[in-house]
mmCIF file of C-alpha atoms in Angstrom:
data_model
loop_
_atom_site.group_PDB
_atom_site.id
_atom_site.type_symbol
_atom_site.label_atom_id
_atom_site.label_comp_id
_atom_site.label_asym_id
_atom_site.label_seq_id
_atom_site.Cartn_x
_atom_site.Cartn_y
_atom_site.Cartn_z
ATOM 1 C CA MET L 105 12.287 -12.952 -1.543
ATOM 2 C CA ARG L 106 15.483 -13.286 -3.535
ATOM 3 C CA VAL L 107 16.061 -12.713 -7.231
ATOM 4 C CA ASN L 108 19.156 -13.841 -9.088
ATOM 5 C CA GLU L 109 21.051 -11.955 -11.799
ATOM 6 C CA THR L 110 18.378 -12.736 -14.387
ATOM 7 C CA SER L 111 15.563 -11.526 -12.104
ATOM 8 C CA SER L 112 14.147 -15.019 -11.743
ATOM 9 C CA VAL L 113 12.075 -16.816 -9.158
ATOM 10 C CA ALA L 114 11.874 -20.555 -8.786
ATOM 11 C CA LEU L 115 10.195 -23.496 -7.120
ATOM 12 C CA MET L 116 10.304 -24.171 -3.434
ATOM 13 C CA GLU L 117 12.692 -26.880 -2.294
ATOM 14 C CA ASP L 118 9.850 -29.184 -1.323
ATOM 15 C CA GLU L 119 8.517 -28.926 -4.872
ATOM 16 C CA GLU L 120 11.930 -29.799 -6.275
ATOM 17 C CA ASP L 121 11.719 -33.074 -4.353
ATOM 18 C CA TRP L 122 8.502 -34.123 -6.040
ATOM 19 C CA ASP L 123 8.474 -37.291 -8.081
ATOM 20 C CA ASP L 124 9.969 -36.594 -11.502
ATOM 21 C CA GLN L 125 7.879 -39.254 -13.202
ATOM 22 C CA ASP L 126 5.443 -36.724 -14.653
ATOM 23 C CA ASP L 127 8.302 -34.787 -16.269
ATOM 24 C CA ASP L 128 8.936 -37.542 -18.767
ATOM 25 C CA GLU L 129 5.278 -37.611 -19.743
ATOM 26 C CA THR L 130 5.051 -33.915 -20.588
ATOM 27 C CA ASP L 131 8.501 -32.823 -21.837
ATOM 28 C CA HIS L 132 7.665 -33.572 -25.477
ATOM 29 C CA GLY L 133 4.675 -31.226 -25.334
ATOM 30 C CA LYS L 134 6.485 -28.208 -23.931
ATOM 31 C CA SER L 135 7.348 -25.161 -25.944
ATOM 32 C CA GLU L 136 10.871 -24.700 -27.296
ATOM 33 C CA ILE L 137 11.133 -21.977 -24.680
ATOM 34 C CA PHE L 138 12.162 -24.691 -22.214
ATOM 35 C CA GLU L 139 14.869 -26.341 -24.288
ATOM 36 C CA ASN L 140 17.630 -24.552 -22.378
ATOM 37 C CA TRP L 141 15.781 -24.289 -19.071
ATOM 38 C CA GLN L 142 18.083 -24.105 -16.051
ATOM 39 C CA GLN L 143 17.296 -24.375 -12.346
ATOM 40 C CA ILE L 144 16.663 -20.956 -10.832
ATOM 41 C CA ASP L 145 16.738 -19.608 -7.276
ATOM 42 C CA SER L 146 13.974 -20.370 -4.809
ATOM 43 C CA ILE L 147 11.691 -17.910 -3.121
ATOM 44 C CA GLU L 148 12.484 -17.277 0.521
ATOM 45 C CA ILE L 149 9.783 -16.600 3.101
ATOM 46 C CA PRO L 150 11.041 -13.704 5.260
ATOM 47 C CA THR L 151 12.116 -14.857 8.706
ATOM 48 C CA HIS L 152 13.478 -11.571 10.023
ATOM 49 C CA SER L 153 12.320 -7.978 10.144
ATOM 50 C CA LYS L 154 12.924 -5.719 7.162
ATOM 51 C CA ILE L 155 12.669 -2.645 9.384
ATOM 52 C CA LEU L 156 15.917 -0.734 9.796
ATOM 53 C CA PRO L 157 16.814 0.876 13.160
ATOM 54 C CA GLU L 158 16.368 4.352 11.708
ATOM 55 C CA ASP L 159 12.835 3.462 10.579
ATOM 56 C CA LYS L 160 11.700 3.433 14.215
ATOM 57 C CA SER L 161 12.211 7.183 14.530
ATOM 58 C CA THR L 162 10.752 8.404 11.238
ATOM 59 C CA ASP L 163 7.258 8.746 9.828
ATOM 60 C CA ASP L 164 8.404 7.711 6.366
ATOM 61 C CA ILE L 165 9.542 4.297 5.192
ATOM 62 C CA ASP L 166 10.364 2.402 2.013
ATOM 63 C CA GLU L 167 7.215 0.316 1.705
ATOM 64 C CA ASP L 168 8.576 -1.596 -1.299
ATOM 65 C CA ARG L 169 11.150 -2.983 1.116
ATOM 66 C CA LEU L 170 8.433 -3.973 3.584
ATOM 67 C CA LEU L 171 6.561 -5.715 0.780
ATOM 68 C CA GLY L 172 9.676 -7.699 -0.102
ATOM 69 C CA ILE L 173 9.918 -6.278 -3.620
ATOM 70 C CA PRO L 174 13.368 -7.032 -5.095
ATOM 71 C CA LEU L 175 15.407 -4.015 -6.175
ATOM 72 C CA GLU L 176 15.229 -5.199 -9.778
ATOM 73 C CA LEU L 177 11.449 -4.853 -9.774
ATOM 74 C CA ARG L 178 11.091 -1.524 -7.974
ATOM 75 C CA THR L 179 11.682 0.742 -10.970
ATOM 76 C CA CYS L 180 8.974 1.567 -13.467
ATOM 77 C CA ASN L 181 11.114 1.073 -16.583
ATOM 78 C CA GLN L 182 10.632 -2.075 -18.583
ATOM 79 C CA SER L 183 13.621 -4.388 -18.489
ATOM 80 C CA ALA L 184 15.514 -4.962 -21.689
ATOM 81 C CA ASP L 185 14.931 -8.713 -21.665
ATOM 82 C CA GLN L 186 11.135 -8.473 -21.415
ATOM 83 C CA GLU L 187 9.341 -9.395 -24.607
ATOM 84 C CA ILE L 188 6.552 -6.809 -24.804
ATOM 85 C CA VAL L 189 4.383 -5.852 -27.720
ATOM 86 C CA LYS L 190 2.172 -2.772 -27.694
ATOM 87 C CA GLU L 191 -1.505 -2.758 -28.559
ATOM 88 C CA PRO L 192 -3.357 0.295 -29.884
ATOM 89 C CA ARG L 193 -4.769 2.641 -27.282
ATOM 90 C CA SER L 194 -8.162 1.643 -25.956
ATOM 91 C CA SER L 195 -11.200 3.875 -25.953
ATOM 92 C CA SER L 196 -10.194 5.047 -22.471
ATOM 93 C CA GLY L 197 -6.926 6.360 -23.874
ATOM 94 C CA LEU L 198 -4.757 3.874 -21.946
ATOM 95 C CA GLN L 199 -2.102 2.027 -23.886
ATOM 96 C CA ARG L 200 -2.092 -1.655 -23.091
ATOM 97 C CA SER L 201 0.878 -3.989 -23.236
ATOM 98 C CA LYS L 202 1.039 -7.754 -23.188
ATOM 99 C CA LEU L 203 3.468 -10.605 -23.334
ATOM 100 C CA SER L 204 4.886 -11.751 -26.617
ATOM 101 C CA LYS L 205 2.767 -14.355 -28.378
ATOM 102 C CA THR L 206 5.192 -17.108 -27.383
ATOM 103 C CA LEU L 207 5.104 -16.338 -23.669
ATOM 104 C CA ASP L 208 1.386 -15.665 -23.785
ATOM 105 C CA ALA L 209 0.890 -19.122 -25.258
ATOM 106 C CA VAL L 210 2.953 -20.617 -22.451
ATOM 107 C CA LEU L 211 0.669 -18.969 -19.892
ATOM 108 C CA GLY L 212 -2.318 -20.549 -21.558
ATOM 109 C CA GLN L 213 -0.582 -23.920 -21.708
ATOM 110 C CA ALA L 214 0.268 -23.684 -18.022
ATOM 111 C CA ASN L 215 -3.399 -23.166 -17.197
ATOM 112 C CA VAL L 216 -4.366 -26.208 -19.247
ATOM 113 C CA ILE L 217 -1.869 -28.597 -17.673
ATOM 114 C CA TYR L 218 -2.648 -27.287 -14.185
ATOM 115 C CA ALA L 219 -6.319 -28.066 -14.804
ATOM 116 C CA LYS L 220 -5.186 -31.621 -15.628
ATOM 117 C CA GLY L 221 -3.499 -31.879 -12.229
ATOM 118 C CA GLN L 222 0.080 -31.417 -13.436
ATOM 119 C CA VAL L 223 0.929 -28.838 -10.787
ATOM 120 C CA LYS L 224 4.709 -29.060 -10.875
ATOM 121 C CA GLU L 225 4.850 -28.648 -14.643
ATOM 122 C CA ALA L 226 2.462 -25.696 -14.549
ATOM 123 C CA LEU L 227 4.546 -23.934 -11.899
ATOM 124 C CA THR L 228 7.741 -24.634 -13.824
ATOM 125 C CA MET L 229 6.305 -23.078 -16.963
ATOM 126 C CA LEU L 230 4.961 -20.023 -15.129
ATOM 127 C CA LEU L 231 8.266 -19.436 -13.345
ATOM 128 C CA GLU L 232 10.107 -19.619 -16.646
ATOM 129 C CA VAL L 233 7.793 -16.907 -17.982
ATOM 130 C CA ILE L 234 8.660 -14.844 -14.904
ATOM 131 C CA ARG L 235 12.355 -15.371 -15.602
ATOM 132 C CA GLN L 236 11.989 -14.106 -19.151
ATOM 133 C CA ALA L 237 9.475 -11.340 -18.420
ATOM 134 C CA PRO L 238 10.001 -10.419 -14.750
ATOM 135 C CA ARG L 239 7.993 -7.192 -14.922
ATOM 136 C CA THR L 240 4.778 -8.750 -16.187
ATOM 137 C CA TYR L 241 2.277 -9.323 -13.397
ATOM 138 C CA GLU L 242 0.066 -12.060 -14.912
ATOM 139 C CA PRO L 243 2.353 -15.056 -14.250
ATOM 140 C CA TYR L 244 2.950 -13.932 -10.657
ATOM 141 C CA LEU L 245 -0.804 -13.782 -10.170
ATOM 142 C CA GLN L 246 -1.287 -17.269 -11.600
ATOM 143 C CA VAL L 247 1.452 -18.677 -9.369
ATOM 144 C CA ALA L 248 -0.173 -16.988 -6.361
ATOM 145 C CA ASP L 249 -3.515 -18.593 -7.247
ATOM 146 C CA ILE L 250 -1.914 -22.028 -7.555
ATOM 147 C CA TYR L 251 -0.172 -21.742 -4.200
ATOM 148 C CA ASN L 252 -3.444 -20.599 -2.643
ATOM 149 C CA GLU L 253 -5.232 -23.697 -3.946
ATOM 150 C CA LEU L 254 -2.355 -25.838 -2.694
ATOM 151 C CA GLY L 255 -2.781 -24.450 0.808
ATOM 152 C CA GLN L 256 0.552 -22.610 0.863
ATOM 153 C CA PRO L 257 -0.549 -19.112 1.973
ATOM 154 C CA HIS L 258 2.942 -17.684 2.542
ATOM 155 C CA ASN L 259 3.994 -18.480 -1.021
ATOM 156 C CA SER L 260 0.655 -17.273 -2.344
ATOM 157 C CA LEU L 261 1.058 -13.985 -0.497
ATOM 158 C CA GLN L 262 4.593 -13.376 -1.749
ATOM 159 C CA TYR L 263 3.671 -13.839 -5.399
ATOM 160 C CA GLY L 264 0.428 -11.942 -4.889
ATOM 161 C CA LEU L 265 2.394 -8.978 -3.543
ATOM 162 C CA LEU L 266 4.674 -9.026 -6.573
ATOM 163 C CA ALA L 267 1.704 -9.184 -8.937
ATOM 164 C CA ALA L 268 -0.032 -6.285 -7.197
ATOM 165 C CA HIS L 269 3.149 -4.205 -7.204
ATOM 166 C CA LEU L 270 3.763 -4.760 -10.913
ATOM 167 C CA ASN L 271 0.157 -4.050 -11.925
ATOM 168 C CA TYR L 272 -0.342 -0.298 -11.595
ATOM 169 C CA ARG L 273 -4.103 -0.886 -11.882
ATOM 170 C CA THR L 274 -4.301 -3.006 -8.720
ATOM 171 C CA PRO L 275 -7.447 -1.729 -6.940
ATOM 172 C CA PRO L 276 -7.465 -0.726 -3.258
ATOM 173 C CA GLU L 277 -9.670 -3.658 -2.319
ATOM 174 C CA GLN L 278 -7.047 -6.101 -3.674
ATOM 175 C CA TRP L 279 -4.334 -4.417 -1.617
ATOM 176 C CA CYS L 280 -6.623 -4.693 1.388
ATOM 177 C CA ARG L 281 -7.215 -8.415 0.758
ATOM 178 C CA LEU L 282 -3.457 -8.979 0.572
ATOM 179 C CA GLY L 283 -3.054 -6.983 3.771
ATOM 180 C CA ASP L 284 -5.675 -9.123 5.506
ATOM 181 C CA LEU L 285 -3.850 -12.302 4.428
ATOM 182 C CA ALA L 286 -0.497 -10.921 5.596
ATOM 183 C CA PHE L 287 -2.036 -9.893 8.930
ATOM 184 C CA LYS L 288 -3.552 -13.355 9.372
ATOM 185 C CA LEU L 289 -0.102 -14.862 8.738
ATOM 186 C CA GLU L 290 1.376 -12.414 11.288
ATOM 187 C CA ARG L 291 3.462 -10.776 8.580
ATOM 188 C CA PHE L 292 2.614 -7.346 9.924
ATOM 189 C CA GLU L 293 5.249 -5.467 7.941
ATOM 190 C CA GLU L 294 3.725 -6.556 4.647
ATOM 191 C CA ALA L 295 0.233 -5.946 6.047
ATOM 192 C CA ALA L 296 1.071 -2.350 6.995
ATOM 193 C CA ALA L 297 2.504 -1.674 3.543
ATOM 194 C CA CYS L 298 -0.534 -3.213 1.815
ATOM 195 C CA TYR L 299 -2.951 -1.093 3.822
ATOM 196 C CA GLY L 300 -0.804 1.931 2.977
ATOM 197 C CA ARG L 301 -1.255 1.221 -0.725
ATOM 198 C CA ALA L 302 -4.980 0.812 -0.103
ATOM 199 C CA THR L 303 -5.241 4.221 1.591
ATOM 200 C CA ARG L 304 -3.469 5.900 -1.314
ATOM 201 C CA GLY L 305 -5.943 4.393 -3.742
ATOM 202 C CA GLU L 306 -8.979 5.035 -1.539
ATOM 203 C CA PRO L 307 -8.033 7.812 0.921
ATOM 204 C CA THR L 308 -11.560 8.202 2.304
ATOM 205 C CA ASN L 309 -12.030 4.602 3.498
ATOM 206 C CA TRP L 310 -11.585 4.618 7.284
ATOM 207 C CA LYS L 311 -11.155 0.848 7.528
ATOM 208 C CA HIS L 312 -7.863 0.980 5.602
ATOM 209 C CA TYR L 313 -6.473 3.485 8.109
ATOM 210 C CA GLU L 314 -7.581 1.489 11.143
ATOM 211 C CA LYS L 315 -5.979 -1.684 9.844
ATOM 212 C CA ARG L 316 -2.772 0.133 8.889
ATOM 213 C CA ILE L 317 -2.506 1.761 12.322
ATOM 214 C CA ASP L 318 -2.952 -1.616 14.025
ATOM 215 C CA ALA L 319 -0.229 -3.230 11.902
ATOM 216 C CA LEU L 320 2.169 -0.309 12.341
ATOM 217 C CA GLU L 321 1.772 -0.348 16.115
ATOM 218 C CA ARG L 322 2.492 -4.081 16.187
ATOM 219 C CA ILE L 323 5.849 -3.617 14.409
ATOM 220 C CA GLY L 324 6.878 -0.611 16.457
ATOM 221 C CA LEU L 325 6.592 2.054 13.752
ATOM 222 C CA ARG L 326 4.889 4.499 16.113
ATOM 223 C CA PRO L 327 5.785 7.723 14.243
ATOM 224 C CA LEU L 328 4.253 6.349 11.063
ATOM 225 C CA ALA L 329 1.204 5.144 12.991
ATOM 226 C CA MET L 330 0.708 8.696 14.296
ATOM 227 C CA LYS L 331 1.073 10.142 10.812
ATOM 228 C CA THR L 332 -1.586 7.694 9.613
ATOM 229 C CA ARG L 333 -3.928 8.785 12.407
ATOM 230 C CA LEU L 334 -3.531 12.396 11.363
ATOM 231 C CA GLN L 335 -4.141 11.553 7.701
ATOM 232 C CA ALA L 336 -7.318 9.711 8.639
ATOM 233 C CA ALA L 337 -8.550 12.706 10.610
ATOM 234 C CA GLN L 338 -7.880 15.010 7.679
ATOM 235 C CA PHE L 339 -9.146 12.979 4.739
ATOM 236 C CA ILE L 340 -12.152 10.950 5.870
ATOM 237 C CA ASP L 341 -15.656 12.211 5.149
ATOM 238 C CA HIS L 342 -17.576 11.346 8.314
ATOM 239 C CA SER L 343 -20.934 11.322 6.511
ATOM 240 C CA ALA L 344 -19.841 8.833 3.859
ATOM 241 C CA ALA L 345 -17.822 6.723 6.301
ATOM 242 C CA GLY L 346 -20.491 6.669 9.010
ATOM 243 C CA VAL L 347 -18.009 7.356 11.822
ATOM 244 C CA ASP L 348 -18.816 9.520 14.827
ATOM 245 C CA PHE L 349 -16.986 12.306 16.618
ATOM 246 C CA GLU L 350 -15.573 9.956 19.244
ATOM 247 C CA TRP L 351 -13.750 8.042 16.512
ATOM 248 C CA PHE L 352 -12.096 11.217 15.226
ATOM 249 C CA SER L 353 -11.449 12.480 18.741
ATOM 250 C CA ALA L 354 -9.583 9.324 19.786
ATOM 251 C CA LEU L 355 -7.399 9.430 16.664
ATOM 252 C CA ILE L 356 -6.536 13.110 16.883
ATOM 253 C CA LYS L 357 -5.952 13.292 20.630
ATOM 254 C CA THR L 358 -3.567 10.345 20.480
ATOM 255 C CA ALA L 359 -1.596 11.975 17.662
ATOM 256 C CA ALA L 360 -1.638 15.450 19.236
ATOM 257 C CA GLU L 361 -0.378 14.198 22.594
ATOM 258 C CA TYR L 362 2.392 12.282 20.845
ATOM 259 C CA TYR L 363 3.566 15.285 18.825
ATOM 260 C CA ILE L 364 3.436 17.580 21.837
ATOM 261 C CA GLN L 365 5.579 15.127 23.821
ATOM 262 C CA LYS L 366 8.028 14.996 20.897
ATOM 263 C CA ASN L 367 8.096 18.819 20.679
ATOM 264 C CA ASP L 368 7.040 18.586 17.041
ATOM 265 C CA GLU L 369 5.027 21.810 16.925
ATOM 266 C CA GLU L 370 4.157 21.712 13.218
ATOM 267 C CA LYS L 371 2.490 18.323 13.466
ATOM 268 C CA ALA L 372 0.934 19.169 16.822
ATOM 269 C CA ILE L 373 -0.603 22.227 15.179
ATOM 270 C CA SER L 374 -1.922 20.074 12.322
ATOM 271 C CA ALA L 375 -3.509 17.688 14.830
ATOM 272 C CA LEU L 376 -5.113 20.528 16.802
ATOM 273 C CA GLU L 377 -6.393 22.110 13.578
ATOM 274 C CA ALA L 378 -8.035 18.825 12.646
ATOM 275 C CA TYR L 379 -9.573 18.480 16.117
ATOM 276 C CA VAL L 380 -10.968 22.015 16.188
ATOM 277 C CA LEU L 381 -12.443 21.749 12.710
ATOM 278 C CA ARG L 382 -13.933 18.291 13.327
ATOM 279 C CA SER L 383 -15.440 19.590 16.575
ATOM 280 C CA ARG L 384 -17.075 22.423 14.641
ATOM 281 C CA VAL L 385 -18.520 19.991 12.101
ATOM 282 C CA PHE L 386 -20.033 17.842 14.865
ATOM 283 C CA GLY L 387 -21.174 20.827 16.909
ATOM 284 C CA ARG L 388 -18.839 20.055 19.804
ATOM 285 C CA ASN L 389 -17.075 22.543 22.043
ATOM 286 C CA ALA L 390 -13.322 22.817 21.459
ATOM 287 C CA ASP L 391 -12.580 26.202 23.035
ATOM 288 C CA THR L 392 -9.685 24.848 25.069
ATOM 289 C CA GLN L 393 -7.995 23.265 22.067
ATOM 290 C CA HIS L 394 -8.713 26.348 19.970
ATOM 291 C CA ASN L 395 -7.043 28.616 22.534
ATOM 292 C CA ILE L 396 -3.987 26.350 22.609
ATOM 293 C CA LEU L 397 -3.890 26.387 18.816
ATOM 294 C CA ILE L 398 -4.110 30.195 18.681
ATOM 295 C CA GLY L 399 -1.216 30.434 21.146
ATOM 296 C CA MET L 400 0.923 28.082 19.066
ATOM 297 C CA TRP L 401 0.167 30.055 15.906
ATOM 298 C CA MET L 402 1.087 33.304 17.623
ATOM 299 C CA THR L 403 4.437 31.987 18.821
ATOM 300 C CA ARG L 404 5.238 31.042 15.217
ATOM 301 C CA ASN L 405 4.162 34.448 13.866
ATOM 302 C CA ARG L 406 1.209 32.933 12.054
ATOM 303 C CA PHE L 407 -0.998 35.848 12.993
ATOM 304 C CA GLU L 408 -3.229 35.651 9.938
ATOM 305 C CA ASP L 409 -4.102 32.005 10.692
ATOM 306 C CA ALA L 410 -4.882 32.916 14.288
ATOM 307 C CA ALA L 411 -7.099 35.824 13.262
ATOM 308 C CA LYS L 412 -8.981 33.884 10.615
ATOM 309 C CA SER L 413 -9.686 31.041 13.015
ATOM 310 C CA ILE L 414 -11.113 33.495 15.535
ATOM 311 C CA PHE L 415 -13.406 35.061 12.951
ATOM 312 C CA ALA L 416 -14.457 31.647 11.650
ATOM 313 C CA LEU L 417 -15.036 29.873 14.949
ATOM 314 C CA CYS L 418 -16.086 32.605 17.359
ATOM 315 C CA PRO L 419 -19.628 33.687 16.344
ATOM 316 C CA ASP L 420 -19.615 36.915 18.380
ATOM 317 C CA ILE L 421 -16.457 38.277 16.740
ATOM 318 C CA THR L 422 -16.457 39.710 13.209
ATOM 319 C CA ALA L 423 -14.166 41.894 11.129
ATOM 320 C CA LEU L 424 -15.938 44.726 9.328
ATOM 321 C CA ASN L 425 -14.628 47.428 7.030
ATOM 322 C CA LYS L 426 -15.599 51.110 7.278
ATOM 323 C CA ASP L 427 -18.728 50.421 5.207
ATOM 324 C CA GLY L 428 -19.919 47.797 7.658
ATOM 325 C CA ASN L 429 -19.241 44.873 5.331
ATOM 326 C CA PHE L 430 -17.216 41.778 6.173
ATOM 327 C CA ALA L 431 -13.543 42.647 5.772
ATOM 328 C CA ILE L 432 -12.226 39.087 5.726
ATOM 329 C CA GLU L 433 -13.563 36.043 3.931
ATOM 330 C CA VAL L 434 -12.836 32.933 5.922
ATOM 331 C CA LYS L 435 -13.014 29.395 4.584
ATOM 332 C CA THR L 436 -12.402 26.480 6.893
ATOM 333 C CA PHE L 437 -10.410 23.562 5.539
ATOM 334 C CA PHE L 438 -8.177 20.727 6.627
ATOM 335 C CA SER L 439 -4.481 21.405 6.147
ATOM 336 C CA HIS L 440 -2.451 18.527 4.724
#
């Protein structure tokens, strides 16, 4: 999308062509906030990829860019022109903020006139609130809902993404719903970024990882897809998720083979570690992978890691001190 110098968003061109007859009927009832209202820029549905050439070779990417978040809205600081009043801290200790009473009243008025069927006027009022308070998520969310009811999913998605980005309390399931909508609309870049936000909020949900991997592969971000596979193998609790060893095995082997081909030993080691440990949890044999892992550790002078893995995973080998007690305490874990 595009934002002008006042961080504003405006109506689509097809909305601007609507019959202006209703304007005359409602102008007298509008707040003084609209007395000096001026036409503002229109939202643009992305028609080209936001992926840069260098993104294809890295496992890190600016997901705000993929989401289409304007630069003006990417920082956490409140803008100087936003009318915000602070409420006392709630019982949970979180300090809430809300729109000024004037803008809050406009939001309520917009809901009322939209319920009466005055769609254009409601959108105009909501977009003016966005212009004056661009970092407040509520009006974006209301605009997204209106576009959804109007059957304009691309517009609904764009405003929904902005609302979710601006609301730091957006739950993982909402990010996932936005990702599903983006995927359905074949906007795979936004879908991948949404699923990424969902995994950060709920890192043990395997479905978020699967959907993110699918979207990333579709847009050619293979390194990031491999990183996501490895994260899934490391973070997901198989008991809670109800996934089997074959699911983990497919993820890890794909990532390990990729990193070995790329001569990225650190990540290949991480993948092999995950495979060996998952095999142990499921009672599967991974002697071949374990031997490869030990060799890679040895070549990198990680002798302690090699020794501990032998004592932990080879039942017939133990390290005892002169008193016959265990000399080394070994705890298995997933490295991140």
